Short mmCIF file of N, CA and C in Angstrom, two decimals:
data_model
loop_
_atom_site.label_atom_id
_atom_site.label_comp_id
_atom_site.label_asym_id
_atom_site.label_seq_id
_atom_site.Cartn_x
_atom_site.Cartn_y
_atom_site.Cartn_z
N MET A 21 -54.83 -126.32 27.89
CA MET A 21 -56.02 -125.52 28.10
C MET A 21 -57.26 -126.50 28.38
N THR A 22 -58.02 -126.00 29.38
CA THR A 22 -59.13 -126.93 29.91
C THR A 22 -60.37 -126.46 29.17
N ALA A 23 -61.26 -127.29 28.95
CA ALA A 23 -62.45 -126.92 28.33
C ALA A 23 -63.52 -126.61 29.47
N HIS A 24 -64.26 -125.44 29.08
CA HIS A 24 -65.30 -125.17 30.19
C HIS A 24 -66.52 -125.95 29.93
N ARG A 25 -67.05 -126.69 30.80
CA ARG A 25 -68.25 -127.40 30.75
C ARG A 25 -69.43 -126.73 31.28
N ALA A 26 -70.50 -126.71 30.51
CA ALA A 26 -71.66 -126.03 31.12
C ALA A 26 -72.25 -126.93 32.11
N PRO A 27 -73.12 -126.28 32.98
CA PRO A 27 -73.80 -127.09 34.06
C PRO A 27 -74.68 -128.15 33.38
N SER A 28 -74.77 -129.35 33.91
CA SER A 28 -75.66 -130.44 33.35
C SER A 28 -77.10 -130.14 33.48
N VAL A 29 -77.51 -129.33 34.54
CA VAL A 29 -78.88 -128.86 34.75
C VAL A 29 -78.99 -127.40 34.96
N PRO A 30 -79.90 -126.80 34.33
CA PRO A 30 -80.04 -125.30 34.60
C PRO A 30 -80.13 -124.92 36.10
N LEU A 31 -79.42 -123.96 36.56
CA LEU A 31 -79.42 -123.53 37.85
C LEU A 31 -80.72 -122.72 38.12
N THR A 32 -81.69 -123.29 38.81
CA THR A 32 -82.84 -122.56 39.18
C THR A 32 -83.07 -122.97 40.73
N SER A 33 -83.92 -122.16 41.34
CA SER A 33 -84.19 -122.33 42.73
C SER A 33 -84.75 -123.72 43.02
N ALA A 34 -85.72 -124.10 42.10
CA ALA A 34 -86.48 -125.46 42.32
C ALA A 34 -85.44 -126.60 42.02
N ALA A 35 -84.55 -126.45 41.02
CA ALA A 35 -83.52 -127.36 40.80
C ALA A 35 -82.42 -127.66 41.83
N THR A 36 -82.26 -126.43 42.42
CA THR A 36 -81.17 -126.51 43.65
C THR A 36 -81.81 -127.22 44.74
N LEU A 37 -83.15 -126.88 45.06
CA LEU A 37 -83.91 -127.50 46.17
C LEU A 37 -83.98 -129.03 45.96
N GLU A 38 -84.31 -129.37 44.74
CA GLU A 38 -84.40 -130.81 44.38
C GLU A 38 -83.24 -131.49 44.63
N LEU A 39 -82.09 -131.00 44.26
CA LEU A 39 -80.79 -131.74 44.37
C LEU A 39 -80.43 -131.76 45.95
N VAL A 40 -80.76 -130.67 46.69
CA VAL A 40 -80.44 -130.70 48.24
C VAL A 40 -81.23 -131.80 48.78
N LEU A 41 -82.55 -131.79 48.55
CA LEU A 41 -83.45 -132.86 49.25
C LEU A 41 -83.00 -134.30 48.78
N SER A 42 -82.63 -134.46 47.46
CA SER A 42 -82.19 -135.70 46.99
C SER A 42 -80.72 -136.19 47.74
N SER A 43 -79.97 -135.16 47.81
CA SER A 43 -78.63 -135.48 48.40
C SER A 43 -78.82 -135.76 49.82
N LEU A 44 -79.67 -135.12 50.56
CA LEU A 44 -79.82 -135.42 51.99
C LEU A 44 -80.47 -136.79 52.07
N ASP A 45 -81.45 -137.16 51.38
CA ASP A 45 -82.15 -138.46 51.28
C ASP A 45 -81.12 -139.59 51.08
N ASP A 46 -80.25 -139.39 50.10
CA ASP A 46 -79.21 -140.34 49.90
C ASP A 46 -78.30 -140.58 50.87
N ASP A 47 -78.07 -139.48 51.67
CA ASP A 47 -77.04 -139.64 52.74
C ASP A 47 -77.78 -139.90 54.16
N LYS A 48 -78.99 -140.26 54.12
CA LYS A 48 -79.72 -140.67 55.28
C LYS A 48 -79.84 -139.57 56.37
N ALA A 49 -80.11 -138.39 55.87
CA ALA A 49 -80.41 -137.23 56.79
C ALA A 49 -81.71 -137.49 57.54
N GLU A 50 -81.76 -137.03 58.81
CA GLU A 50 -83.02 -137.32 59.55
C GLU A 50 -83.86 -135.93 59.73
N ASP A 51 -85.14 -136.17 59.98
CA ASP A 51 -85.87 -135.13 60.29
C ASP A 51 -85.70 -133.80 59.33
N VAL A 52 -85.87 -134.18 58.14
CA VAL A 52 -85.57 -133.01 57.05
C VAL A 52 -86.80 -132.21 57.06
N VAL A 53 -86.75 -130.81 57.28
CA VAL A 53 -87.70 -129.86 57.27
C VAL A 53 -87.45 -128.81 56.13
N GLN A 54 -88.41 -128.52 55.29
CA GLN A 54 -88.28 -127.57 54.28
C GLN A 54 -89.16 -126.29 54.66
N ILE A 55 -88.48 -125.14 54.72
CA ILE A 55 -89.26 -123.92 54.97
C ILE A 55 -89.27 -122.98 53.94
N ASP A 56 -90.46 -122.60 53.57
CA ASP A 56 -90.53 -121.59 52.35
C ASP A 56 -90.35 -120.13 52.91
N LEU A 57 -89.35 -119.46 52.38
CA LEU A 57 -88.96 -118.10 52.78
C LEU A 57 -89.49 -117.06 51.88
N LYS A 58 -90.01 -117.45 50.70
CA LYS A 58 -90.55 -116.50 49.73
C LYS A 58 -91.52 -115.51 50.50
N GLY A 59 -91.15 -114.16 50.37
CA GLY A 59 -92.04 -113.19 51.08
C GLY A 59 -91.69 -112.94 52.47
N LYS A 60 -90.88 -113.79 53.15
CA LYS A 60 -90.49 -113.61 54.42
C LYS A 60 -89.08 -113.12 54.67
N SER A 61 -88.27 -113.36 53.64
CA SER A 61 -86.94 -113.01 53.83
C SER A 61 -86.28 -112.88 52.46
N ALA A 62 -85.51 -111.88 52.32
CA ALA A 62 -84.71 -111.62 50.98
C ALA A 62 -83.53 -112.47 50.84
N MET A 63 -83.11 -113.23 51.95
CA MET A 63 -81.83 -113.91 51.84
C MET A 63 -81.94 -115.26 51.08
N ALA A 64 -83.10 -115.84 50.94
CA ALA A 64 -83.18 -117.09 50.19
C ALA A 64 -84.58 -117.41 49.87
N ASP A 65 -84.98 -118.36 48.92
CA ASP A 65 -86.25 -118.87 48.75
C ASP A 65 -86.74 -119.89 49.60
N THR A 66 -85.78 -120.69 50.05
CA THR A 66 -86.13 -121.86 50.89
C THR A 66 -84.98 -122.18 51.85
N MET A 67 -85.30 -122.59 53.13
CA MET A 67 -84.46 -123.03 54.14
C MET A 67 -84.83 -124.61 54.29
N VAL A 68 -83.61 -125.32 54.35
CA VAL A 68 -83.78 -126.74 54.65
C VAL A 68 -82.97 -126.93 55.88
N VAL A 69 -83.62 -127.70 56.87
CA VAL A 69 -83.04 -128.06 58.09
C VAL A 69 -83.05 -129.56 58.22
N ALA A 70 -81.87 -130.15 58.64
CA ALA A 70 -81.85 -131.66 58.64
C ALA A 70 -80.78 -132.06 59.85
N SER A 71 -80.90 -133.31 60.21
CA SER A 71 -80.02 -133.81 61.23
C SER A 71 -79.23 -134.95 60.69
N GLY A 72 -78.03 -135.02 61.37
CA GLY A 72 -77.21 -136.29 61.13
C GLY A 72 -77.03 -136.84 62.54
N ARG A 73 -76.70 -138.07 62.61
CA ARG A 73 -76.50 -138.72 63.93
C ARG A 73 -75.27 -138.41 64.65
N SER A 74 -74.16 -137.94 63.88
CA SER A 74 -73.01 -137.68 64.54
C SER A 74 -72.27 -136.48 63.82
N THR A 75 -71.22 -135.93 64.45
CA THR A 75 -70.51 -134.91 63.73
C THR A 75 -69.93 -135.46 62.39
N ARG A 76 -69.48 -136.57 62.44
CA ARG A 76 -68.93 -137.29 61.28
C ARG A 76 -69.94 -137.34 60.02
N GLN A 77 -71.15 -137.66 60.45
CA GLN A 77 -72.18 -137.78 59.42
C GLN A 77 -72.58 -136.45 58.83
N VAL A 78 -72.75 -135.54 59.83
CA VAL A 78 -73.02 -134.15 59.40
C VAL A 78 -71.97 -133.52 58.49
N ALA A 79 -70.80 -133.74 58.79
CA ALA A 79 -69.68 -133.07 57.98
C ALA A 79 -69.68 -133.91 56.57
N ALA A 80 -69.83 -135.18 56.63
CA ALA A 80 -69.91 -135.94 55.33
C ALA A 80 -71.07 -135.55 54.47
N MET A 81 -72.33 -135.38 55.08
CA MET A 81 -73.44 -135.00 54.35
C MET A 81 -73.14 -133.58 53.69
N ALA A 82 -72.55 -132.73 54.39
CA ALA A 82 -72.25 -131.48 53.95
C ALA A 82 -71.26 -131.37 52.71
N GLN A 83 -70.16 -132.18 52.93
CA GLN A 83 -69.19 -132.40 51.84
C GLN A 83 -69.82 -133.02 50.54
N LYS A 84 -70.68 -134.04 50.73
CA LYS A 84 -71.24 -134.66 49.59
C LYS A 84 -72.17 -133.64 48.90
N LEU A 85 -72.89 -132.94 49.65
CA LEU A 85 -73.89 -131.90 49.07
C LEU A 85 -73.04 -130.90 48.27
N MET A 86 -72.04 -130.27 48.80
CA MET A 86 -71.22 -129.37 48.09
C MET A 86 -70.63 -129.86 46.88
N ASP A 87 -70.15 -131.25 46.85
CA ASP A 87 -69.59 -131.90 45.75
C ASP A 87 -70.72 -131.99 44.66
N ARG A 88 -71.88 -132.46 45.05
CA ARG A 88 -73.09 -132.64 44.06
C ARG A 88 -73.53 -131.15 43.47
N LEU A 89 -73.47 -130.16 44.28
CA LEU A 89 -73.81 -128.85 43.77
C LEU A 89 -72.70 -128.43 42.74
N LYS A 90 -71.43 -128.66 43.08
CA LYS A 90 -70.37 -128.28 42.10
C LYS A 90 -70.49 -129.05 40.77
N GLU A 91 -70.69 -130.35 40.92
CA GLU A 91 -70.76 -131.41 39.75
C GLU A 91 -72.05 -130.99 38.89
N THR A 92 -73.13 -130.78 39.57
CA THR A 92 -74.37 -130.52 38.76
C THR A 92 -74.53 -129.23 38.18
N PHE A 93 -74.18 -128.14 38.95
CA PHE A 93 -74.44 -126.77 38.60
C PHE A 93 -73.23 -125.96 38.36
N ARG A 94 -72.09 -126.54 38.72
CA ARG A 94 -70.80 -125.71 38.73
C ARG A 94 -70.85 -124.60 39.75
N LEU A 95 -71.55 -124.91 40.84
CA LEU A 95 -71.86 -123.97 41.96
C LEU A 95 -70.89 -124.28 43.17
N THR A 96 -70.33 -123.18 43.57
CA THR A 96 -69.58 -123.38 44.78
C THR A 96 -70.21 -122.69 45.83
N ALA A 97 -70.84 -123.42 46.76
CA ALA A 97 -71.80 -122.85 47.85
C ALA A 97 -70.74 -122.39 48.99
N ARG A 98 -71.28 -121.42 49.66
CA ARG A 98 -70.59 -120.90 50.79
C ARG A 98 -70.97 -121.83 51.95
N VAL A 99 -69.92 -122.23 52.84
CA VAL A 99 -70.13 -123.12 53.97
C VAL A 99 -69.52 -122.70 55.17
N GLU A 100 -70.08 -122.88 56.27
CA GLU A 100 -69.69 -122.53 57.70
C GLU A 100 -69.77 -123.78 58.48
N GLY A 101 -68.79 -124.05 59.39
CA GLY A 101 -68.88 -125.06 60.41
C GLY A 101 -68.65 -126.49 60.03
N LYS A 102 -68.21 -126.72 58.85
CA LYS A 102 -68.03 -128.12 58.39
C LYS A 102 -66.93 -128.80 59.20
N ASP A 103 -65.85 -128.07 59.53
CA ASP A 103 -64.81 -128.62 60.39
C ASP A 103 -65.24 -129.20 61.67
N THR A 104 -66.17 -128.53 62.36
CA THR A 104 -66.73 -129.01 63.56
C THR A 104 -67.72 -130.04 63.46
N GLY A 105 -68.76 -129.83 62.64
CA GLY A 105 -69.64 -130.82 62.30
C GLY A 105 -70.87 -130.86 63.26
N ASP A 106 -71.08 -129.71 64.15
CA ASP A 106 -72.16 -129.66 65.17
C ASP A 106 -73.32 -129.03 64.35
N TRP A 107 -72.89 -127.93 63.53
CA TRP A 107 -73.97 -127.16 62.82
C TRP A 107 -73.24 -126.68 61.65
N VAL A 108 -73.64 -127.07 60.36
CA VAL A 108 -73.03 -126.68 59.25
C VAL A 108 -74.17 -125.93 58.44
N LEU A 109 -73.69 -124.79 57.95
CA LEU A 109 -74.51 -123.91 57.16
C LEU A 109 -74.04 -123.93 55.73
N ILE A 110 -74.87 -124.16 54.81
CA ILE A 110 -74.52 -124.28 53.34
C ILE A 110 -75.43 -123.25 52.71
N ASP A 111 -74.79 -122.16 52.06
CA ASP A 111 -75.71 -121.13 51.47
C ASP A 111 -75.37 -121.28 49.86
N THR A 112 -76.48 -121.71 49.14
CA THR A 112 -76.39 -121.85 47.69
C THR A 112 -76.93 -120.53 47.05
N GLY A 113 -77.33 -119.61 47.79
CA GLY A 113 -78.05 -118.30 47.32
C GLY A 113 -79.51 -118.47 47.43
N ASP A 114 -80.09 -119.37 46.62
CA ASP A 114 -81.55 -119.54 46.80
C ASP A 114 -81.94 -120.51 47.79
N VAL A 115 -81.12 -121.46 48.14
CA VAL A 115 -81.49 -122.39 49.18
C VAL A 115 -80.45 -122.40 50.31
N VAL A 116 -80.93 -122.19 51.59
CA VAL A 116 -79.91 -122.13 52.62
C VAL A 116 -80.15 -123.55 53.35
N VAL A 117 -79.00 -124.36 53.66
CA VAL A 117 -79.22 -125.62 54.31
C VAL A 117 -78.44 -125.56 55.63
N HIS A 118 -79.22 -126.05 56.68
CA HIS A 118 -78.55 -126.19 58.04
C HIS A 118 -78.58 -127.61 58.34
N LEU A 119 -77.46 -128.07 58.55
CA LEU A 119 -77.30 -129.63 58.97
C LEU A 119 -76.80 -129.54 60.52
N PHE A 120 -77.52 -130.37 61.28
CA PHE A 120 -77.22 -130.36 62.78
C PHE A 120 -77.01 -131.69 63.32
N ARG A 121 -76.20 -131.79 64.41
CA ARG A 121 -76.38 -132.87 65.35
C ARG A 121 -77.66 -132.71 66.11
N PRO A 122 -78.40 -133.74 66.45
CA PRO A 122 -79.67 -133.55 67.10
C PRO A 122 -79.72 -132.69 68.21
N GLU A 123 -78.72 -132.84 69.19
CA GLU A 123 -78.64 -132.03 70.39
C GLU A 123 -78.56 -130.56 70.08
N VAL A 124 -77.83 -130.26 69.14
CA VAL A 124 -77.56 -128.82 68.67
C VAL A 124 -78.75 -128.27 68.07
N ARG A 125 -79.41 -129.21 67.23
CA ARG A 125 -80.59 -128.65 66.64
C ARG A 125 -81.68 -128.32 67.58
N GLU A 126 -81.92 -129.26 68.70
CA GLU A 126 -82.88 -129.07 69.67
C GLU A 126 -82.63 -127.82 70.43
N PHE A 127 -81.30 -127.50 70.68
CA PHE A 127 -80.89 -126.26 71.64
C PHE A 127 -81.37 -125.09 70.67
N TYR A 128 -81.02 -124.93 69.46
CA TYR A 128 -81.27 -123.70 68.78
C TYR A 128 -82.57 -123.62 68.21
N GLN A 129 -83.28 -124.60 67.92
CA GLN A 129 -84.77 -124.64 67.43
C GLN A 129 -84.97 -123.67 66.24
N LEU A 130 -84.02 -123.73 65.25
CA LEU A 130 -84.05 -122.76 64.27
C LEU A 130 -85.34 -122.91 63.36
N GLU A 131 -85.70 -123.99 63.10
CA GLU A 131 -86.85 -124.15 62.19
C GLU A 131 -88.14 -123.58 62.85
N LYS A 132 -88.29 -123.80 64.14
CA LYS A 132 -89.47 -123.24 64.96
C LYS A 132 -89.45 -121.80 64.69
N MET A 133 -88.34 -121.10 64.99
CA MET A 133 -88.18 -119.65 64.82
C MET A 133 -88.67 -119.11 63.45
N TRP A 134 -88.17 -119.82 62.35
CA TRP A 134 -88.57 -119.39 60.99
C TRP A 134 -90.00 -119.73 60.55
N GLN A 135 -90.40 -121.01 61.05
CA GLN A 135 -91.82 -121.34 60.78
C GLN A 135 -92.82 -120.45 61.42
N ASP A 136 -92.49 -119.73 62.49
CA ASP A 136 -93.41 -118.90 63.18
C ASP A 136 -93.38 -117.50 62.56
N ILE A 137 -92.43 -117.09 61.90
CA ILE A 137 -92.42 -115.88 61.14
C ILE A 137 -93.61 -115.63 60.14
N GLY A 138 -94.32 -114.70 60.32
CA GLY A 138 -95.46 -114.49 59.36
C GLY A 138 -96.59 -115.03 59.82
N ARG A 139 -96.71 -115.95 60.78
CA ARG A 139 -97.89 -116.54 61.31
C ARG A 139 -98.73 -115.57 62.29
N SER A 140 -97.96 -114.81 63.03
CA SER A 140 -98.61 -113.86 63.94
C SER A 140 -99.70 -112.88 63.38
N GLY A 141 -99.49 -112.64 62.15
CA GLY A 141 -100.57 -111.55 61.60
C GLY A 141 -101.59 -112.31 60.98
N VAL A 142 -101.74 -113.68 61.05
CA VAL A 142 -102.69 -114.37 60.36
C VAL A 142 -103.97 -114.51 61.19
#
C-alpha cells in the first residue's frame, strides 16, 4: 500500500504562476511574457508565453515544468506538442503556458493577439 502525500504547497493560481515562472527562469527560457486573462477569458487566469532556442530546449523545459507541477502540487497538467517541440501548450487550469521556438512564436504572434483583447474599448 502506498501512502498518499499531500501537495507540499497549496494549489492556488498565484502559486502555480510562481512555479511556472521560476521553472522557466531556471531552464533559461527567453522572452517570457505574462498576460493577465482575468475578465478577458474564462479558460484561465494567466497566460505565459516563452521561447526556447531549439526544439530540444522547448521539449526539455516543458518536461521539467510538468515534473515540477506534479512534484509540488500533485498536478498532472494537460500538454500538447511536446513530441515536436516547436510549440508546446501546457494547461494547468489556472495558468496556460505556451513554449515556442522563436520562429514559430514570431509566426503566430500569440501574445500580441491576447494583449490586444480588451484594449479596443479603452
